[in-house]
Short mmCIF file of C-alpha atoms in Angstrom, two decimals:
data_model
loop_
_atom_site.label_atom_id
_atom_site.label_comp_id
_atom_site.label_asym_id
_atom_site.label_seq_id
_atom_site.Cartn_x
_atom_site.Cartn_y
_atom_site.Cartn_z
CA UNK Y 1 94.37 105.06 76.98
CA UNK Y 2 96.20 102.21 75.24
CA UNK Y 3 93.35 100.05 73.63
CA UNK Y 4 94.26 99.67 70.36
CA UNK Y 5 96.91 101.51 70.15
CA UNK Y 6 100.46 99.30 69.17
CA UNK Y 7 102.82 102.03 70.36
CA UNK Y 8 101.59 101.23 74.59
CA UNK Y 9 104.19 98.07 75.28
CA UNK Y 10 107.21 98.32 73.43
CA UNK Y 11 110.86 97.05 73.13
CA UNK Y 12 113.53 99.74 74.69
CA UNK Y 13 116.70 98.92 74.66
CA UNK Y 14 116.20 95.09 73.88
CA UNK Y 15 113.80 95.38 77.62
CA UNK Y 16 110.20 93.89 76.52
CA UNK Y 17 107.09 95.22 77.49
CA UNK Y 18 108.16 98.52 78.27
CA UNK Y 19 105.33 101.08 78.63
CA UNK Y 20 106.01 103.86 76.24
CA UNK Y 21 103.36 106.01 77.46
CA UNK Y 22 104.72 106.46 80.89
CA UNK Y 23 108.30 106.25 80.44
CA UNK Y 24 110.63 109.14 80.02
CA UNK Y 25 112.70 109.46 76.18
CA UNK Y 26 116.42 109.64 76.93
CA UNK Y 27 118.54 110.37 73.77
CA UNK Y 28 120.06 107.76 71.98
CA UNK Y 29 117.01 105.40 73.23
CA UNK Y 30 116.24 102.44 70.83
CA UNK Y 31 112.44 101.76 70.23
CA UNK Y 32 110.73 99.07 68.62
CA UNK Y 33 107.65 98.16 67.86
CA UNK Y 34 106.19 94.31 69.32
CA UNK Y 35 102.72 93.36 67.76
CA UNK Y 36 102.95 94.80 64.22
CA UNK Y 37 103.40 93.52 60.93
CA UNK Y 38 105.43 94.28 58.79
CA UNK Y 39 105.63 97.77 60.18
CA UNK Y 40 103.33 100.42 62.46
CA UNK Y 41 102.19 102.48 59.38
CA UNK Y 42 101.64 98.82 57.49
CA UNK Y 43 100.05 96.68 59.93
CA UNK Y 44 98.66 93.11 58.58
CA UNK Y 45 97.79 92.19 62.18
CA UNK Y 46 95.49 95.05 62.49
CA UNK Y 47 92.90 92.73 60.46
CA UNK Y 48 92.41 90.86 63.46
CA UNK Y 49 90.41 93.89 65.30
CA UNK Y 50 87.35 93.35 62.53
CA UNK Y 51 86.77 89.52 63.36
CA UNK Y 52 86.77 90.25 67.27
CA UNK Y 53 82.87 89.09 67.59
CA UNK Y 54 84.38 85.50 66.25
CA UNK Y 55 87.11 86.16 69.93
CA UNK Y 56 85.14 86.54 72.49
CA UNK Y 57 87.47 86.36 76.24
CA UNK Y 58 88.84 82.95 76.56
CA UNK Y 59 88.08 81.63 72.97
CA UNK Y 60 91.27 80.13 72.27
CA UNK Y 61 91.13 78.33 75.54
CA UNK Y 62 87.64 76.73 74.87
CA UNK Y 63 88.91 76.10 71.15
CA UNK Y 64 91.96 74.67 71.66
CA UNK Y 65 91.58 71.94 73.89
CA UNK Y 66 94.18 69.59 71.97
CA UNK Y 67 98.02 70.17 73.05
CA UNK Y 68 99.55 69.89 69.72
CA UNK Y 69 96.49 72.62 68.52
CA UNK Y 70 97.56 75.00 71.38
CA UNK Y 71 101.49 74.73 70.75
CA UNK Y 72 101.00 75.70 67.04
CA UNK Y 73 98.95 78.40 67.26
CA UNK Y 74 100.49 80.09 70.86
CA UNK Y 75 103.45 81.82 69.12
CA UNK Y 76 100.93 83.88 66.53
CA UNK Y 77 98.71 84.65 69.47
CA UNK Y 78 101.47 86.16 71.41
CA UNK Y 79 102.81 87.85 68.58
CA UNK Y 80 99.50 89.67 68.29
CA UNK Y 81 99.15 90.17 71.70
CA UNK Y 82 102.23 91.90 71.36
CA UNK Y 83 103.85 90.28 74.48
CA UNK Y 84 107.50 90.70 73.93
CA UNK Y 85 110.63 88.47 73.94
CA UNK Y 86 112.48 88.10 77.26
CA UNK Y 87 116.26 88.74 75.92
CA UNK Y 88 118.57 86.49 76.21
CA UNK Y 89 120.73 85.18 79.30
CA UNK Y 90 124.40 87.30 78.65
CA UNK Y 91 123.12 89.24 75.70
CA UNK Y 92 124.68 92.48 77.59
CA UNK Y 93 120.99 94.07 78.71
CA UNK Y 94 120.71 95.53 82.58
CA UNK Y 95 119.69 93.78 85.19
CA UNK Y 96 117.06 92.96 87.96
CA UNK Y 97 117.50 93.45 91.03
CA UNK Y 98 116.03 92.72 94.72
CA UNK Y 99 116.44 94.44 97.37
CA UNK Y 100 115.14 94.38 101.44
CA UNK Y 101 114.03 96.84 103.30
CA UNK Y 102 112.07 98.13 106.91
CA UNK Y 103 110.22 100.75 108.01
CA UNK Y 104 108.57 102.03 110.91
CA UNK Y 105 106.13 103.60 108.89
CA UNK Y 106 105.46 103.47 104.95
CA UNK Y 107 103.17 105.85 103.47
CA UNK Y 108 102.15 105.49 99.84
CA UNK Y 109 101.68 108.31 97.53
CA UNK Y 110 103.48 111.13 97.44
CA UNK Y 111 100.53 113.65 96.86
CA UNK Y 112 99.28 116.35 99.31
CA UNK Y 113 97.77 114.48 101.69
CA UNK Y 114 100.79 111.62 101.59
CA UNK Y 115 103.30 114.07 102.07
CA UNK Y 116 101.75 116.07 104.84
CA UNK Y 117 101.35 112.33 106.06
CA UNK Y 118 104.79 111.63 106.11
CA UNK Y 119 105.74 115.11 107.34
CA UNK Y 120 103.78 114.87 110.23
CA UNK Y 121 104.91 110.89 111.66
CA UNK Y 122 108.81 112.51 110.62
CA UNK Y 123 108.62 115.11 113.05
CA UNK Y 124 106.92 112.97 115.93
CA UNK Y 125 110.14 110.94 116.16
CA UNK Y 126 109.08 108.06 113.24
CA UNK Y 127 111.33 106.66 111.11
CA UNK Y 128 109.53 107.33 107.35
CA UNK Y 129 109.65 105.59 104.02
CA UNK Y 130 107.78 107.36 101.13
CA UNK Y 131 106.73 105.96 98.11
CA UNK Y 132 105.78 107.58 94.98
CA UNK Y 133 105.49 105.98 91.40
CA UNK Y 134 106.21 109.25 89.99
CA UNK Y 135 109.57 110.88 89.45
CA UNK Y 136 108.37 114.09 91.37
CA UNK Y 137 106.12 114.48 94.27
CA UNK Y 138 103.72 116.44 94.55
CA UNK Y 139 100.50 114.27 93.02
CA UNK Y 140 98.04 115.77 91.00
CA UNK Y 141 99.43 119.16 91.89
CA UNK Y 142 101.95 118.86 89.19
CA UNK Y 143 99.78 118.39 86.32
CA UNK Y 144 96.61 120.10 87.67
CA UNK Y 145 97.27 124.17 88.05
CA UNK Y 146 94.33 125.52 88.50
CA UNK Y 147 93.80 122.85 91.82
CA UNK Y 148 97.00 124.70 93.83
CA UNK Y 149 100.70 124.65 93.54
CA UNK Y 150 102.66 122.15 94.43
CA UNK Y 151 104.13 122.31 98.29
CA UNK Y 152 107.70 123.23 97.78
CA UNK Y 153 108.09 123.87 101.10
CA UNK Y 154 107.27 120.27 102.39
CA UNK Y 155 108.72 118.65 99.99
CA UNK Y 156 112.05 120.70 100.98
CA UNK Y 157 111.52 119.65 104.64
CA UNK Y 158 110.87 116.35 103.89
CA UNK Y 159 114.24 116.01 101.68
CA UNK Y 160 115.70 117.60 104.22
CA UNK Y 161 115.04 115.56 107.58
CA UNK Y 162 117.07 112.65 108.77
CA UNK Y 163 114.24 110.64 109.34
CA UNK Y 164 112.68 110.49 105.77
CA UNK Y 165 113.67 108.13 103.21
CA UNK Y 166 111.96 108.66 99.68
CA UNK Y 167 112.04 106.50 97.11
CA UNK Y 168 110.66 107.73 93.63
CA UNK Y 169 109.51 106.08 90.61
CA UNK Y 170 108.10 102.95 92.45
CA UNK Y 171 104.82 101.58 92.40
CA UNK Y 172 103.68 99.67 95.05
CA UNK Y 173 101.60 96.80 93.85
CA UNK Y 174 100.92 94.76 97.35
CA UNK Y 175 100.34 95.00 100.89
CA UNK Y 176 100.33 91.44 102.44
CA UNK Y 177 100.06 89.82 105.54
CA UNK Y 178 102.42 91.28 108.17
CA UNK Y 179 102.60 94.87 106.36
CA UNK Y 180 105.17 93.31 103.44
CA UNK Y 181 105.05 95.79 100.82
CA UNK Y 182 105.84 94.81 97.56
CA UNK Y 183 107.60 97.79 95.72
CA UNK Y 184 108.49 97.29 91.42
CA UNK Y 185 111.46 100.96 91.13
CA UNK Y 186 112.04 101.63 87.98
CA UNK Y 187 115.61 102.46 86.67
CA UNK Y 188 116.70 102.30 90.55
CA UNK Y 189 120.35 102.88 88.56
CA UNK Y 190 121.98 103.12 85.79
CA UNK Y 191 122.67 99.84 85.53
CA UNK Y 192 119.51 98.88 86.39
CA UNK Y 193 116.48 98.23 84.75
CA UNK Y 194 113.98 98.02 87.87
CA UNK Y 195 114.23 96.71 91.77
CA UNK Y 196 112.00 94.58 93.45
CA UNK Y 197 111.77 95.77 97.15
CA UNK Y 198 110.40 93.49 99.94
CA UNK Y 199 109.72 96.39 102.32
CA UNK Y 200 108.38 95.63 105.82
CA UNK Y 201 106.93 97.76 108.04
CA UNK Y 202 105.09 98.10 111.28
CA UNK Y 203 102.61 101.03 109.93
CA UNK Y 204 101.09 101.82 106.50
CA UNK Y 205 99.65 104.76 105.38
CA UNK Y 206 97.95 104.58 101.86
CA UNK Y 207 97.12 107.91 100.31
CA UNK Y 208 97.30 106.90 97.10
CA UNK Y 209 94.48 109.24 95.49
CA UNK Y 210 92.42 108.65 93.01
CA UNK Y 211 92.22 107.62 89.23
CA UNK Y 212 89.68 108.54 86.32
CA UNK Y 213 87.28 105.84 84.84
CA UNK Y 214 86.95 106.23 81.43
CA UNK Y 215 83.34 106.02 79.54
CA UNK Y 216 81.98 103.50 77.56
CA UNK Y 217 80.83 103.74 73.76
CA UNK Y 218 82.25 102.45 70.70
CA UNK Y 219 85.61 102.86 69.64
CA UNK Y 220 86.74 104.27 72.69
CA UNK Y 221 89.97 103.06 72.37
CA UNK Y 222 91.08 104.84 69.46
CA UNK Y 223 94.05 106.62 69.76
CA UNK Y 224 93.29 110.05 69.84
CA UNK Y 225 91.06 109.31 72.76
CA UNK Y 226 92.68 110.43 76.28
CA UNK Y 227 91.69 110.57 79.86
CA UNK Y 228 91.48 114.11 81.06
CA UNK Y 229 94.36 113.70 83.51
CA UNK Y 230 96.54 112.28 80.71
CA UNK Y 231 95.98 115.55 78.76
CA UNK Y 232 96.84 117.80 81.39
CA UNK Y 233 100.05 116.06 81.69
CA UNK Y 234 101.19 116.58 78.69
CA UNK Y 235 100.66 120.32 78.56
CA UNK Y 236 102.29 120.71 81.89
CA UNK Y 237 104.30 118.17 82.41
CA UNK Y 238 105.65 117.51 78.52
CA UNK Y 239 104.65 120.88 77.27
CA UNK Y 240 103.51 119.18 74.55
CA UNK Y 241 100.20 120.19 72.34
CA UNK Y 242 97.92 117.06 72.44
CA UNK Y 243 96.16 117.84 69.58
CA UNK Y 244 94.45 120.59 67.16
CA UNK Y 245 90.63 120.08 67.58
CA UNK Y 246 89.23 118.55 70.64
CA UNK Y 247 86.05 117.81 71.76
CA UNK Y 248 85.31 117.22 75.39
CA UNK Y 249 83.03 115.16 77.11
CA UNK Y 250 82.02 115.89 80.65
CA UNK Y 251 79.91 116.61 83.41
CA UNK Y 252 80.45 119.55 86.05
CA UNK Y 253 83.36 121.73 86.64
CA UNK Y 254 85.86 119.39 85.58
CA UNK Y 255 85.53 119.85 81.88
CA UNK Y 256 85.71 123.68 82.43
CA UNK Y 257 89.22 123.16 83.67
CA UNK Y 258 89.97 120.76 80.94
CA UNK Y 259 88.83 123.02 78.08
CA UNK Y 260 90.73 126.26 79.97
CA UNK Y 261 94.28 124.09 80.08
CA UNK Y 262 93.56 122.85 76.39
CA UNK Y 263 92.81 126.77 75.28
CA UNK Y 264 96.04 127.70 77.08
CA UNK Y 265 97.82 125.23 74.64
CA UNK Y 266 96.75 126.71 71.41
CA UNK Y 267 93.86 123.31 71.04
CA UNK Y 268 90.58 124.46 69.20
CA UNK Y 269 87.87 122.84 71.63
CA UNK Y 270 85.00 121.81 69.10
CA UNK Y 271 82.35 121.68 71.43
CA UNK Y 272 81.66 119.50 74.71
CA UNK Y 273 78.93 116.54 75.05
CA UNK Y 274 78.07 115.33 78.24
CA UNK Y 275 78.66 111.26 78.38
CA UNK Y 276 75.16 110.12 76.93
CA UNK Y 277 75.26 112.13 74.07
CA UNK Y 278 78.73 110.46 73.26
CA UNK Y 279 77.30 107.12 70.76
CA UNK Y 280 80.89 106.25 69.07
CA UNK Y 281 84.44 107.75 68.19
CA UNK Y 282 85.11 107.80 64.19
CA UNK Y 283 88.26 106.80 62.15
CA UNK Y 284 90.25 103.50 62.07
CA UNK Y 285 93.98 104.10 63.02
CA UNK Y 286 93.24 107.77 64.72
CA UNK Y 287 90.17 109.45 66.25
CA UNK Y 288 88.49 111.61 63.28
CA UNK Y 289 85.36 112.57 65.11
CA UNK Y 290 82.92 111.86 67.38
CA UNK Y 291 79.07 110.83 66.41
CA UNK Y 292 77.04 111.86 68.76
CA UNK Y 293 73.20 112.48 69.65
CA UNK Y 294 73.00 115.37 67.61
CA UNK Y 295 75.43 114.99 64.76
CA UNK Y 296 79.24 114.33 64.22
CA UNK Y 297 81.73 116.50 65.24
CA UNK Y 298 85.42 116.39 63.35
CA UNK Y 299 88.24 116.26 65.79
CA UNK Y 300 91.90 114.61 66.68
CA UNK Y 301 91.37 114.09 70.04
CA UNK Y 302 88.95 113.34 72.17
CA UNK Y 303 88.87 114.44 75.78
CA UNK Y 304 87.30 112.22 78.77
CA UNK Y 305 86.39 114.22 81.75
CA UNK Y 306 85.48 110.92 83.77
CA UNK Y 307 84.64 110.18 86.92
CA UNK Y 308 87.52 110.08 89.93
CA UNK Y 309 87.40 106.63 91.89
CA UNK Y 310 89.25 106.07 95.24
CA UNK Y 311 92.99 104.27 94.18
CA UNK Y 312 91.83 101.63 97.21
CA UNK Y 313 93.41 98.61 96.32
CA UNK Y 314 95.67 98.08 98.47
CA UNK Y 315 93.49 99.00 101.15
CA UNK Y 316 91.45 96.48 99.65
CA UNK Y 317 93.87 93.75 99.95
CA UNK Y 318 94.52 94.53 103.50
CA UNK Y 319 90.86 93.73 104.40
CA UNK Y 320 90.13 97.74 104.50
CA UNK Y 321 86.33 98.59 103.91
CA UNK Y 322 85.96 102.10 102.08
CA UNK Y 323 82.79 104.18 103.69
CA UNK Y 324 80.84 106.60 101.40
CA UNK Y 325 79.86 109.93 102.35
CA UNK Y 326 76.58 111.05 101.20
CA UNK Y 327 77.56 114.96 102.02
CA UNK Y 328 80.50 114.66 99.32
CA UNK Y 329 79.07 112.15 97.19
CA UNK Y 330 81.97 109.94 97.35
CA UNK Y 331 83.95 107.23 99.63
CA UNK Y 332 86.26 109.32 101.90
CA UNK Y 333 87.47 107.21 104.24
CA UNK Y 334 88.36 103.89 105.59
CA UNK Y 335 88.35 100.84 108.22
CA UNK Y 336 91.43 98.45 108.11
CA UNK Y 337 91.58 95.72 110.25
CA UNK Y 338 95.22 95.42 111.72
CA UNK Y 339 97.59 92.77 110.14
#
């Protein structure tokens, strides 16, 4: 989770708005901060966070009605927004590119179920394009062991058939009229610093998963605070420790995988509160502890088991309807009108 946190959107490389928390650290990578000041450890800005009852959404709008009021006071805004500065035109940074391209069939996600997907329209004579926002496919597999191992068999036969085109590290952020795709690569090349692709096809597959919803209490925003699936990324992905004493909060079999990963990495788990026992995290620039129902509970990181929505927003913008299962206890499938 970003929240508060000034170390999400950062400068790389003189590229605004990069998202540090997703992007991988090549060596001799410059990194700067955008909405700090004078420095991260020193931050004046940060004041701004105990006035936000005087900011409710839209203030400045509904405050600022005068053009000469909203010109002087944009740049400071901005600055503590921490939207960043495009660079300037020649300044020797790497460009942005478009590209065109068509499909017979696109399938989106490059999980189980999207690559057995594409696998399956490959080998009945369709020309495939896959799209994955991550570098490796696989899905949730990667990240989650104790859920199965990754299918490195189909992912060989799909690299290895004539009729497959994959395309990594792009998200797919629309699905318009006439199946246009709108695909945002990242570091396409190394000249490169993403590609806009206008891909067309006559099918579309989404299998795009799922994502977890994070709870609601106060000051759950404070770094320190991280989505389940975020932790188990960086112990398997990363291998790196996420932190020394956790405490959990979860319902169901999901936080007993959670806590079993974190034990693996050598992460004391505190104890585990189910969500409304959670009232509010502790500490001001990291997570200290947790208050809860019955008492407060030191800890550097706090783990949210939460609940695992449908990714259906594409499917969504295509006029799709998701129908719920009562059996599972969740939306399993869908109806698409054709476009």
């Amino acid at each position: 989770m970003a929240g508060k946190c000034p170390n999400c959107m950062m400068n790389v490389d003189g590229t605004p708005n990069v998202r540090a928390c997703i992007t991988p650290a090549q060596a001799g990578m410059r990194v700067e901060h955008q909405n700090a000041y004078p420095s991260l450890d020193r931050d004046l800005l940060a004041v701004a966070q105990r006035f936000d009852w005087l900011m409710p959404v839209g203030w400045y709008y509904k405050t600022m009605t005068h053009e000469w009021s909203w010109h002087a006071a944009e740049p400071y805004i901005r600055k503590v927004a921490g939207l960043g500065v495009a660079p300037e035109p020649g300044s020797g940074s790497k460009d942005y590119e478009h590209a065109w391209m068509h499909a017979e069939v696109a399938v989106i996600g490059g999980g189980p179920a999207g690559l057995q997907a594409a696998l399956e329209l490959a080998q009945r004579g369709a020309q495939v394009t896959l799209v994955d926002d991550q570098p490796e496919l696989g899905g949730h597999l990667r990240y989650r062991e104790q859920a199965g191992k990754v299918p490195a068999d189909l992912i060989a036969q799909l690299r290895a058939h004539a009729g497959v085109q994959i395309i990594s590290r792009a998200y797919c952020f629309g699905l318009y009229e006439g199946n246009l795709l709108g695909v945002l690569q990242a570091s396409p090349h190394a000249g490169a610093i993403e590609r806009l692709i206008h891909l067309r096809a006559r099918r579309v597959v989404v299998a795009a998963g799922a994502y977890e919803v994070p709870f609601t209490f106060e000051n759950n925003d404070l770094p320190g605070v991280m989505l389940s699936t975020a932790v188990q990324r960086l112990i398997h992905l990363h291998g790196i420790k996420p932190g020394n004493r956790a405490v959990i909060i979860a319902n169901g079999a999901q936080g007993d995988e959670v806590a079993a990963d974190l034990r693996e990495a050598g992460v004391e788990v505190v104890t585990r509160l189910a969500p409304h026992q959670c009232i509010a995290g502790i500490g001001s620039s990291h997570i200290t502890a947790v208050r809860a129902r019955d008492g407060e509970f030191a800890c550097d990181l706090l783990v949210l088991c939460g609940q695992r929505v449908p990714d259906a927003g594409l499917l969504n913008q295509a006029g799709g309807k998701l129908a719920w299962n009562e059996e599972r206890g969740r939306s399993c499938r869908s109806t698409c009108r054709r476009m």
